[in-house]
Short mmCIF file of C-alpha atoms (C1' of nucleotides) in Angstrom, two decimals:
data_model
loop_
_atom_site.label_atom_id
_atom_site.label_comp_id
_atom_site.label_asym_id
_atom_site.label_seq_id
_atom_site.Cartn_x
_atom_site.Cartn_y
_atom_site.Cartn_z
CA MET A 26 -34.08 39.78 -24.62
CA ALA A 27 -30.60 38.76 -25.70
CA MET A 28 -30.82 41.46 -28.43
CA ASN A 29 -31.87 44.20 -25.77
CA GLU A 30 -28.89 43.25 -23.54
CA LYS A 31 -26.56 43.33 -26.57
CA VAL A 32 -27.31 46.77 -27.65
CA LYS A 33 -27.65 48.00 -24.07
CA GLN A 34 -23.78 46.51 -23.38
CA LYS A 35 -22.73 48.15 -26.36
CA PHE A 36 -24.26 51.70 -24.96
CA ILE A 37 -22.63 50.90 -21.82
CA GLU A 38 -19.36 50.32 -23.41
CA THR A 39 -19.41 53.01 -25.84
CA TRP A 40 -20.01 55.84 -23.23
CA GLY A 41 -17.51 54.23 -21.07
CA ALA A 42 -14.82 54.59 -23.75
CA MET A 43 -16.02 58.06 -24.69
CA GLY A 44 -15.68 58.91 -21.05
CA SER A 45 -12.10 57.74 -21.23
CA LEU A 46 -11.52 60.02 -24.02
CA TRP A 47 -12.87 62.76 -22.09
CA GLY A 48 -10.61 62.27 -18.90
CA ILE A 49 -13.63 60.56 -17.27
CA ASN A 50 -13.03 57.78 -15.28
CA THR A 51 -14.30 54.58 -17.52
CA SER A 52 -15.98 53.03 -14.67
CA VAL A 53 -18.06 56.46 -13.77
CA ALA A 54 -19.21 56.92 -17.25
CA ARG A 55 -20.18 53.05 -17.40
CA VAL A 56 -22.21 53.53 -14.16
CA HIS A 57 -23.58 56.65 -15.72
CA ALA A 58 -24.50 54.69 -18.95
CA LEU A 59 -26.28 51.99 -17.12
CA LEU A 60 -28.44 54.67 -15.23
CA MET A 61 -29.52 56.11 -18.28
CA VAL A 62 -30.81 53.25 -20.08
CA SER A 63 -32.46 51.91 -17.20
CA GLU A 64 -36.12 51.51 -16.82
CA LYS A 65 -36.08 51.82 -13.14
CA PRO A 66 -33.70 53.56 -10.59
CA LEU A 67 -30.72 51.07 -9.65
CA GLY A 68 -29.36 50.50 -6.18
CA LEU A 69 -25.66 49.65 -5.33
CA ASP A 70 -25.96 46.09 -5.80
CA ASP A 71 -27.65 46.33 -9.11
CA ILE A 72 -24.74 48.34 -10.27
CA SER A 73 -22.17 46.38 -8.74
CA GLU A 74 -23.60 43.15 -10.16
CA GLU A 75 -24.68 44.44 -13.75
CA LEU A 76 -21.06 46.00 -14.57
CA LYS A 77 -19.18 43.29 -12.24
CA ILE A 78 -17.27 46.12 -10.15
CA SER A 79 -16.93 46.04 -6.52
CA ARG A 80 -19.61 47.68 -4.50
CA GLY A 81 -16.78 49.97 -3.03
CA ASN A 82 -15.87 51.31 -6.59
CA ALA A 83 -20.03 51.45 -7.52
CA SER A 84 -20.19 53.91 -4.38
CA MET A 85 -17.32 55.99 -5.38
CA CYS A 86 -18.58 56.50 -8.80
CA LEU A 87 -22.06 57.58 -7.52
CA LYS A 88 -20.61 59.96 -5.58
CA GLU A 89 -18.50 61.39 -8.43
CA LEU A 90 -21.82 61.22 -10.70
CA ARG A 91 -23.45 63.19 -7.77
CA ASN A 92 -20.77 65.72 -7.79
CA TRP A 93 -21.14 66.50 -11.38
CA GLY A 94 -24.82 66.65 -11.00
CA VAL A 95 -25.97 64.41 -13.53
CA ILE A 96 -27.71 61.64 -11.40
CA LYS A 97 -30.52 61.88 -8.75
CA LYS A 98 -31.26 60.01 -5.52
CA ALA A 99 -34.68 58.20 -5.17
CA ARG A 100 -35.31 56.75 -1.94
CA GLU A 101 -38.51 54.32 -1.97
CA THR A 102 -40.57 53.95 1.17
CA GLY A 103 -39.94 51.14 3.39
CA ASP A 104 -36.66 50.47 1.85
CA ARG A 105 -33.45 51.62 3.45
CA ARG A 106 -31.35 51.23 0.19
CA ASP A 107 -30.57 54.18 -1.96
CA PHE A 108 -31.65 54.27 -5.71
CA TYR A 109 -30.22 56.35 -8.42
CA LEU A 110 -31.79 57.87 -11.67
CA SER A 111 -30.19 59.56 -14.41
CA GLU A 112 -30.80 63.15 -15.34
CA ASP A 113 -33.23 62.84 -18.39
CA ASP A 114 -32.52 65.60 -20.75
CA VAL A 115 -29.11 65.01 -22.37
CA TRP A 116 -28.45 68.74 -23.06
CA THR A 117 -28.91 69.64 -19.49
CA MET A 118 -26.33 66.56 -18.86
CA PHE A 119 -24.02 67.98 -21.39
CA ILE A 120 -24.17 71.25 -19.84
CA ARG A 121 -23.52 70.18 -16.40
CA ILE A 122 -20.55 68.16 -17.46
CA VAL A 123 -18.97 71.18 -19.23
CA ARG A 124 -19.85 73.32 -16.23
CA GLU A 125 -17.78 70.73 -14.08
CA ARG A 126 -15.26 70.54 -16.40
CA LYS A 127 -14.60 74.14 -16.29
CA ARG A 128 -14.50 74.42 -12.60
CA ARG A 129 -11.73 71.29 -12.77
CA GLU A 130 -9.71 72.26 -15.81
CA LEU A 131 -10.12 76.28 -16.31
CA ASP A 132 -10.76 77.81 -13.11
CA PRO A 133 -7.31 76.65 -11.48
CA ALA A 134 -5.36 77.47 -14.62
CA VAL A 135 -6.74 81.13 -14.77
CA ASP A 136 -6.39 81.33 -10.64
CA SER A 137 -2.58 80.16 -11.20
CA VAL A 138 -1.57 82.54 -14.04
CA ARG A 139 -3.35 85.45 -12.41
CA LYS A 140 -1.47 84.88 -9.24
CA VAL A 141 2.19 84.42 -11.05
CA LEU A 142 1.26 87.65 -13.12
CA ALA A 143 0.54 89.58 -10.45
CA GLU A 144 3.44 88.44 -8.42
CA SER A 145 6.01 89.16 -11.23
CA LYS A 146 4.73 92.55 -12.11
CA ASP A 147 7.45 94.77 -11.29
CA ASP A 148 10.01 92.44 -10.98
CA GLY A 149 12.25 93.33 -13.96
CA SER A 150 12.04 89.80 -15.04
CA ASP A 151 12.78 88.68 -18.81
CA PRO A 152 10.18 90.58 -21.13
CA LYS A 153 9.27 87.90 -23.15
CA VAL A 154 8.41 85.67 -20.42
CA LYS A 155 6.22 88.36 -19.10
CA ALA A 156 4.70 88.83 -22.47
CA ARG A 157 3.78 85.47 -22.70
CA PHE A 158 2.43 85.27 -19.26
CA SER A 159 0.18 88.27 -19.99
CA GLN A 160 -0.99 86.69 -23.22
CA MET A 161 -1.83 83.25 -21.56
CA ASN A 162 -3.49 85.24 -18.84
CA GLU A 163 -5.65 87.35 -21.50
CA MET A 164 -6.50 84.26 -23.28
CA LEU A 165 -7.81 82.46 -20.01
CA GLU A 166 -9.56 85.13 -18.98
CA THR A 167 -11.44 85.52 -22.22
CA MET A 168 -12.34 81.80 -22.33
CA ASN A 169 -13.38 82.01 -18.61
CA SER A 170 -15.92 85.24 -19.34
CA LEU A 171 -17.05 83.03 -22.39
CA ALA A 172 -17.68 79.96 -20.42
CA GLU A 173 -19.48 81.93 -17.56
CA ALA A 174 -21.87 83.58 -19.84
CA PHE A 175 -22.68 80.27 -21.63
CA LEU A 176 -23.04 78.28 -18.54
CA LYS A 177 -24.65 81.22 -16.38
CA SER A 178 -28.09 78.51 -16.35
CA ASP A 179 -28.90 75.35 -17.78
CA GLU A 180 -31.76 77.43 -19.76
CA ASP A 181 -29.26 80.15 -20.92
CA ALA A 182 -26.96 77.43 -22.17
CA LYS A 183 -29.56 75.42 -23.75
CA ALA A 184 -30.82 78.67 -26.00
CA ALA A 185 -27.36 79.74 -26.65
CA LEU A 186 -26.60 76.13 -27.85
CA SER A 187 -29.63 75.87 -30.00
CA LEU A 188 -29.02 79.24 -31.62
CA LEU A 189 -25.53 78.55 -32.81
CA SER A 190 -26.66 75.12 -33.84
CA ASN A 191 -29.17 76.69 -36.02
CA MET A 192 -26.90 79.43 -37.46
CA VAL A 193 -24.71 76.30 -38.23
CA LYS A 194 -27.31 74.31 -39.86
CA MET A 195 -28.50 77.35 -41.78
CA ARG A 196 -25.27 78.09 -43.57
CA ASP A 197 -25.09 74.60 -45.42
CA MET B 4 19.05 86.56 -13.68
CA ALA B 5 18.21 84.78 -10.80
CA MET B 6 14.66 86.47 -10.91
CA ASN B 7 14.44 85.90 -14.71
CA GLU B 8 15.10 82.26 -14.24
CA LYS B 9 12.66 82.28 -11.35
CA VAL B 10 9.60 83.59 -13.49
CA LYS B 11 10.49 81.18 -16.27
CA GLN B 12 10.58 78.31 -14.21
CA LYS B 13 7.03 79.26 -12.67
CA PHE B 14 5.44 79.61 -16.15
CA ILE B 15 7.18 76.13 -17.38
CA GLU B 16 5.87 74.61 -14.28
CA THR B 17 2.06 76.39 -14.51
CA TRP B 18 1.74 75.29 -18.18
CA GLY B 19 2.72 71.93 -17.19
CA ALA B 20 0.21 71.69 -14.33
CA MET B 21 -2.52 73.28 -17.01
CA GLY B 22 -1.71 70.51 -19.41
CA SER B 23 -1.89 67.70 -16.93
CA LEU B 24 -5.52 69.21 -16.25
CA TRP B 25 -6.28 69.04 -19.68
CA GLY B 26 -5.13 65.49 -20.43
CA ILE B 27 -2.13 66.50 -21.97
CA ASN B 28 1.18 64.90 -20.79
CA THR B 29 3.01 67.17 -18.35
CA SER B 30 6.18 66.73 -19.96
CA VAL B 31 4.96 67.59 -23.44
CA ALA B 32 3.27 70.74 -22.08
CA ARG B 33 6.74 71.85 -20.18
CA VAL B 34 8.58 71.50 -23.45
CA HIS B 35 5.66 73.53 -25.08
CA ALA B 36 6.32 76.05 -22.27
CA LEU B 37 10.11 76.22 -22.62
CA LEU B 38 9.88 76.56 -26.12
CA MET B 39 7.28 79.43 -25.50
CA VAL B 40 9.31 81.60 -23.74
CA SER B 41 12.77 80.73 -25.05
CA GLU B 42 14.37 83.91 -27.12
CA LYS B 43 16.23 81.32 -29.75
CA PRO B 44 15.31 78.05 -31.19
CA LEU B 45 16.33 75.26 -28.91
CA GLY B 46 17.67 71.77 -29.53
CA LEU B 47 17.01 68.13 -28.37
CA ASP B 48 20.11 68.59 -25.70
CA ASP B 49 18.93 71.79 -24.36
CA ILE B 50 15.69 70.77 -24.06
CA SER B 51 16.88 67.53 -22.14
CA GLU B 52 19.18 69.61 -19.70
CA GLU B 53 16.74 72.28 -18.86
CA LEU B 54 13.84 70.22 -18.04
CA LYS B 55 16.06 67.39 -16.79
CA ILE B 56 14.36 64.63 -18.82
CA SER B 57 16.00 62.05 -20.91
CA ARG B 58 16.71 62.59 -24.57
CA GLY B 59 14.38 59.77 -25.46
CA ASN B 60 11.54 61.24 -23.74
CA ALA B 61 12.15 64.77 -25.24
CA SER B 62 12.34 63.29 -28.70
CA MET B 63 8.57 61.80 -27.86
CA CYS B 64 7.24 65.29 -26.59
CA LEU B 65 8.73 67.30 -29.52
CA LYS B 66 7.06 64.57 -31.94
CA GLU B 67 3.64 65.02 -30.17
CA LEU B 68 3.92 69.04 -30.45
CA ARG B 69 4.71 68.61 -34.12
CA ASN B 70 1.35 66.52 -34.21
CA TRP B 71 -0.55 69.18 -32.28
CA GLY B 72 1.23 71.63 -35.17
CA VAL B 73 2.09 74.00 -32.27
CA ILE B 74 5.92 74.11 -33.10
CA LYS B 75 8.33 74.56 -35.71
CA LYS B 76 11.53 73.01 -36.90
CA ALA B 77 14.26 75.57 -37.62
CA ARG B 78 17.78 74.08 -38.95
CA GLU B 79 20.69 76.21 -38.97
CA THR B 80 23.31 76.08 -41.86
CA GLY B 81 26.25 74.05 -40.90
CA ASP B 82 24.55 72.37 -38.11
CA ARG B 83 22.93 68.75 -38.39
CA ARG B 84 20.96 69.20 -35.16
CA ASP B 85 17.17 70.32 -35.51
CA PHE B 86 15.80 73.43 -33.50
CA TYR B 87 12.50 74.22 -32.18
CA LEU B 88 10.49 77.30 -32.04
CA SER B 89 6.82 77.82 -30.71
CA GLU B 90 4.07 79.02 -32.86
CA ASP B 91 4.01 82.44 -31.76
CA ASP B 92 0.39 83.73 -31.63
CA VAL B 93 -1.42 82.41 -28.42
CA TRP B 94 -4.78 81.97 -30.11
CA THR B 95 -3.47 80.21 -33.48
CA MET B 96 -2.04 78.03 -30.64
CA PHE B 97 -5.11 77.81 -28.53
CA ILE B 98 -7.21 77.06 -31.83
CA ARG B 99 -4.84 74.14 -32.95
CA ILE B 100 -4.97 72.66 -29.59
CA VAL B 101 -8.73 72.51 -29.75
CA ARG B 102 -8.73 71.16 -33.26
CA GLU B 103 -6.56 68.37 -32.38
CA ARG B 104 -8.68 67.33 -28.98
CA LYS B 105 -11.55 67.44 -31.49
CA ARG B 106 -10.08 64.96 -33.83
CA ARG B 107 -8.70 62.72 -30.82
CA GLU B 108 -11.87 62.98 -28.08
CA LEU B 109 -15.04 64.12 -30.40
CA ASP B 110 -14.84 61.95 -33.72
CA PRO B 111 -14.00 58.38 -32.58
CA ALA B 112 -17.09 59.24 -30.07
CA VAL B 113 -19.15 60.35 -33.31
CA ASP B 114 -17.96 57.30 -35.26
CA SER B 115 -18.80 54.81 -32.30
CA VAL B 116 -22.15 56.17 -31.56
CA ARG B 117 -23.08 56.22 -35.53
CA LYS B 118 -22.12 52.86 -35.99
CA VAL B 119 -24.09 51.13 -33.07
CA LEU B 120 -27.23 53.09 -33.98
CA ALA B 121 -26.92 52.31 -37.40
CA GLU B 122 -26.49 48.45 -36.91
CA SER B 123 -29.47 48.55 -34.25
CA LYS B 124 -31.95 50.78 -36.35
CA ASP B 125 -34.55 47.75 -36.83
CA ASP B 126 -33.45 45.07 -34.53
CA GLY B 127 -36.25 45.33 -32.11
CA SER B 128 -34.13 46.07 -28.89
CA ASP B 129 -35.22 48.29 -25.99
CA PRO B 130 -36.94 51.56 -27.42
CA LYS B 131 -35.50 53.17 -24.31
CA VAL B 132 -32.09 52.02 -24.94
CA LYS B 133 -32.28 53.00 -28.50
CA ALA B 134 -33.66 56.19 -27.70
CA ARG B 135 -30.69 57.27 -25.66
CA PHE B 136 -28.64 56.05 -28.35
CA SER B 137 -30.39 58.43 -30.78
CA GLN B 138 -30.42 61.51 -28.38
CA MET B 139 -26.30 60.73 -27.90
CA ASN B 140 -26.19 60.64 -31.66
CA GLU B 141 -28.15 64.15 -32.00
CA MET B 142 -26.04 65.56 -29.24
CA LEU B 143 -22.58 64.32 -30.80
CA GLU B 144 -23.80 65.25 -34.06
CA THR B 145 -24.60 68.95 -33.30
CA MET B 146 -21.20 69.43 -31.29
CA ASN B 147 -19.45 68.03 -34.15
CA SER B 148 -21.27 70.70 -36.79
CA LEU B 149 -20.31 73.34 -34.47
CA ALA B 150 -16.81 72.30 -33.98
CA GLU B 151 -16.20 71.96 -37.64
CA ALA B 152 -17.90 75.20 -38.31
CA PHE B 153 -15.69 77.10 -35.62
CA LEU B 154 -12.37 75.28 -36.59
CA LYS B 155 -12.49 75.20 -40.45
CA SER B 156 -9.38 77.78 -40.61
CA ASP B 157 -7.42 79.45 -38.10
CA GLU B 158 -8.59 82.73 -39.52
CA ASP B 159 -12.33 82.05 -39.19
CA ALA B 160 -12.08 80.56 -35.52
CA LYS B 161 -10.00 83.67 -34.39
CA ALA B 162 -12.77 85.96 -35.84
CA ALA B 163 -15.65 84.06 -34.46
CA LEU B 164 -13.50 84.13 -30.88
CA SER B 165 -13.13 87.73 -31.18
CA LEU B 166 -17.03 88.17 -32.23
CA LEU B 167 -18.03 86.15 -29.36
CA SER B 168 -15.68 87.84 -26.63
CA ASN B 169 -16.94 91.06 -27.76
CA MET B 170 -20.40 90.05 -27.43
CA VAL B 171 -19.66 89.01 -23.82
CA LYS B 172 -18.00 92.04 -22.75
CA MET B 173 -20.55 94.12 -24.46
CA ARG B 174 -23.24 92.77 -22.19
CA ASP B 175 -21.23 93.73 -18.73
"C1'" DC C 5 -30.59 52.11 22.50
"C1'" DA C 6 -29.15 47.87 20.49
"C1'" DA C 7 -29.61 45.44 16.65
"C1'" DT C 8 -30.04 45.64 11.73
"C1'" DA C 9 -29.23 47.28 6.70
"C1'" DC C 10 -26.93 49.64 4.30
"C1'" DT C 11 -23.32 53.10 2.57
"C1'" DT C 12 -18.63 54.91 2.56
"C1'" DT C 13 -13.89 54.94 3.33
"C1'" DC C 14 -9.19 53.67 2.43
"C1'" DA C 15 -5.06 50.83 2.75
"C1'" DG C 16 -2.98 47.60 -0.22
"C1'" DA C 17 -3.00 45.23 -5.08
"C1'" DA C 18 -3.80 45.26 -9.57
"C1'" DT C 19 -3.52 47.93 -13.76
"C1'" DA C 20 -2.16 51.95 -16.90
"C1'" DT C 21 0.50 55.33 -18.08
"C1'" DA C 22 5.19 57.79 -18.48
"C1'" DT C 23 10.01 57.63 -18.41
"C1'" DT C 24 14.55 56.10 -19.32
"C1'" DG C 25 18.58 54.69 -21.70
"C1'" DA C 26 20.52 51.57 -24.97
"C1'" DA C 27 20.00 49.67 -29.37
"C1'" DT C 28 18.42 50.95 -34.06
"C1'" DA C 29 17.43 54.34 -37.62
"C1'" DT C 30 18.33 58.37 -40.45
"C1'" DA C 31 20.82 61.79 -42.67
"C1'" DA C 32 24.78 65.07 -43.53
"C1'" DC C 33 29.51 65.08 -44.52
"C1'" DG C 34 34.05 64.39 -46.92
"C1'" DC D 5 29.74 54.88 -49.71
"C1'" DG D 6 31.74 54.60 -45.02
"C1'" DT D 7 32.14 57.64 -41.24
"C1'" DT D 8 30.08 60.43 -38.06
"C1'" DA D 9 26.55 63.41 -35.98
"C1'" DT D 10 21.95 62.96 -34.55
"C1'" DA D 11 17.13 61.65 -33.91
"C1'" DT D 12 13.88 57.80 -32.76
"C1'" DT D 13 12.12 53.95 -31.08
"C1'" DC D 14 10.94 50.43 -27.80
"C1'" DA D 15 11.59 47.08 -23.88
"C1'" DA D 16 12.25 47.39 -19.16
"C1'" DT D 17 11.52 50.29 -14.95
"C1'" DA D 18 9.21 53.92 -12.32
"C1'" DT D 19 5.21 56.13 -11.17
"C1'" DA D 20 0.44 57.35 -11.12
"C1'" DT D 21 -4.19 55.57 -11.00
"C1'" DT D 22 -8.03 52.68 -10.43
"C1'" DC D 23 -9.96 48.82 -8.35
"C1'" DT D 24 -11.29 45.80 -4.40
"C1'" DG D 25 -12.82 44.14 -0.34
"C1'" DA D 26 -12.72 44.35 4.56
"C1'" DA D 27 -13.37 47.79 8.51
"C1'" DA D 28 -15.70 51.80 9.93
"C1'" DG D 29 -19.41 55.13 9.66
"C1'" DT D 30 -24.46 55.94 9.60
"C1'" DA D 31 -28.92 55.91 9.40
"C1'" DT D 32 -33.39 53.24 10.22
"C1'" DT D 33 -36.12 50.05 12.65
"C1'" DG D 34 -38.56 47.53 16.38
#
DNA sequence: CAATACTTTCAGAATATATTGAATATAACG
DNA sequence: CGTTATATTCAATATATTCTGAAAGTATTG
């Protein structure tokens, strides 16, 4: 019991710290971790109590996790409360997180550089600056195509990852 | 002239915003952008003036960029000041940024999960929690191997990226 | 459709991160 | 080796992010 709690706690804090390194709010990551190791679906109060965060904060974290697509709502008959479950497959989870990060981090950058490049096309501005923009654009477009191909579906992504992983293992 | 300045400014602010999305300090990214489009090496004062940031801050930003390995120091004879130049190849730059992010974001996570997993090996704690830890560990180790294989050298990484990129282009 | 049981929102407070600039360190020069 | 020119550090301050909790919103029940 005590041991269970200790390792569970460690899992939650480890995942929280990882989230923080990855630009994900620590509370969001802790809520996610709690749901990942929970035997049964948890409600807002369970989460708020267990992690010692306000109900308001817990609600925001759940909203965020729903946006990431890594948790599921599960209502029980005769109960008005919402309960939440974590997506079960770690790889699916990983891919969804990468997909959401692409949407937040790469897409706006691609858009922004595309736009400035188009605007400055024939305006006689410094060739070095234009060349830089053009290189940036090419790089971002390449990364974008790669990411889109890889992330097309959860299944494709899992297959690609497994293939790459085996290629790497093989070489050793 | 005015046009040059405008597009240059836009490049700097675009790169700054991208950096911010990617968890890189905005000032660091702006200094990097300025060096990328500069015709000649720039000193601390040039940077501080042009970007309207303090000399102290500029110094910290340059230190950070040196850590990322994306700028070079270039001293001129008869001048005590340090001047800086940006790495010229966008792909090399990209790969170095990814390498540094791996070091900061993935490596500590891998370490941390490895450690807790080893500690809880035979302690009779909740199997579901242990299973989660084990899955996390497997995923992180896989990503780590992939990243290490990919990032081994700038050249290998560029080759792999080019290969992948062509594979994706081919399919369309 | 009013009462109830919950969830969400959001202004203000708490916390964390980034920036400044004066003090300190370092290195080149004569 | 002292002087000078420059770079770096870091305590104080400014800014941005996260969290709280009470108020507003939404669904379900009888």
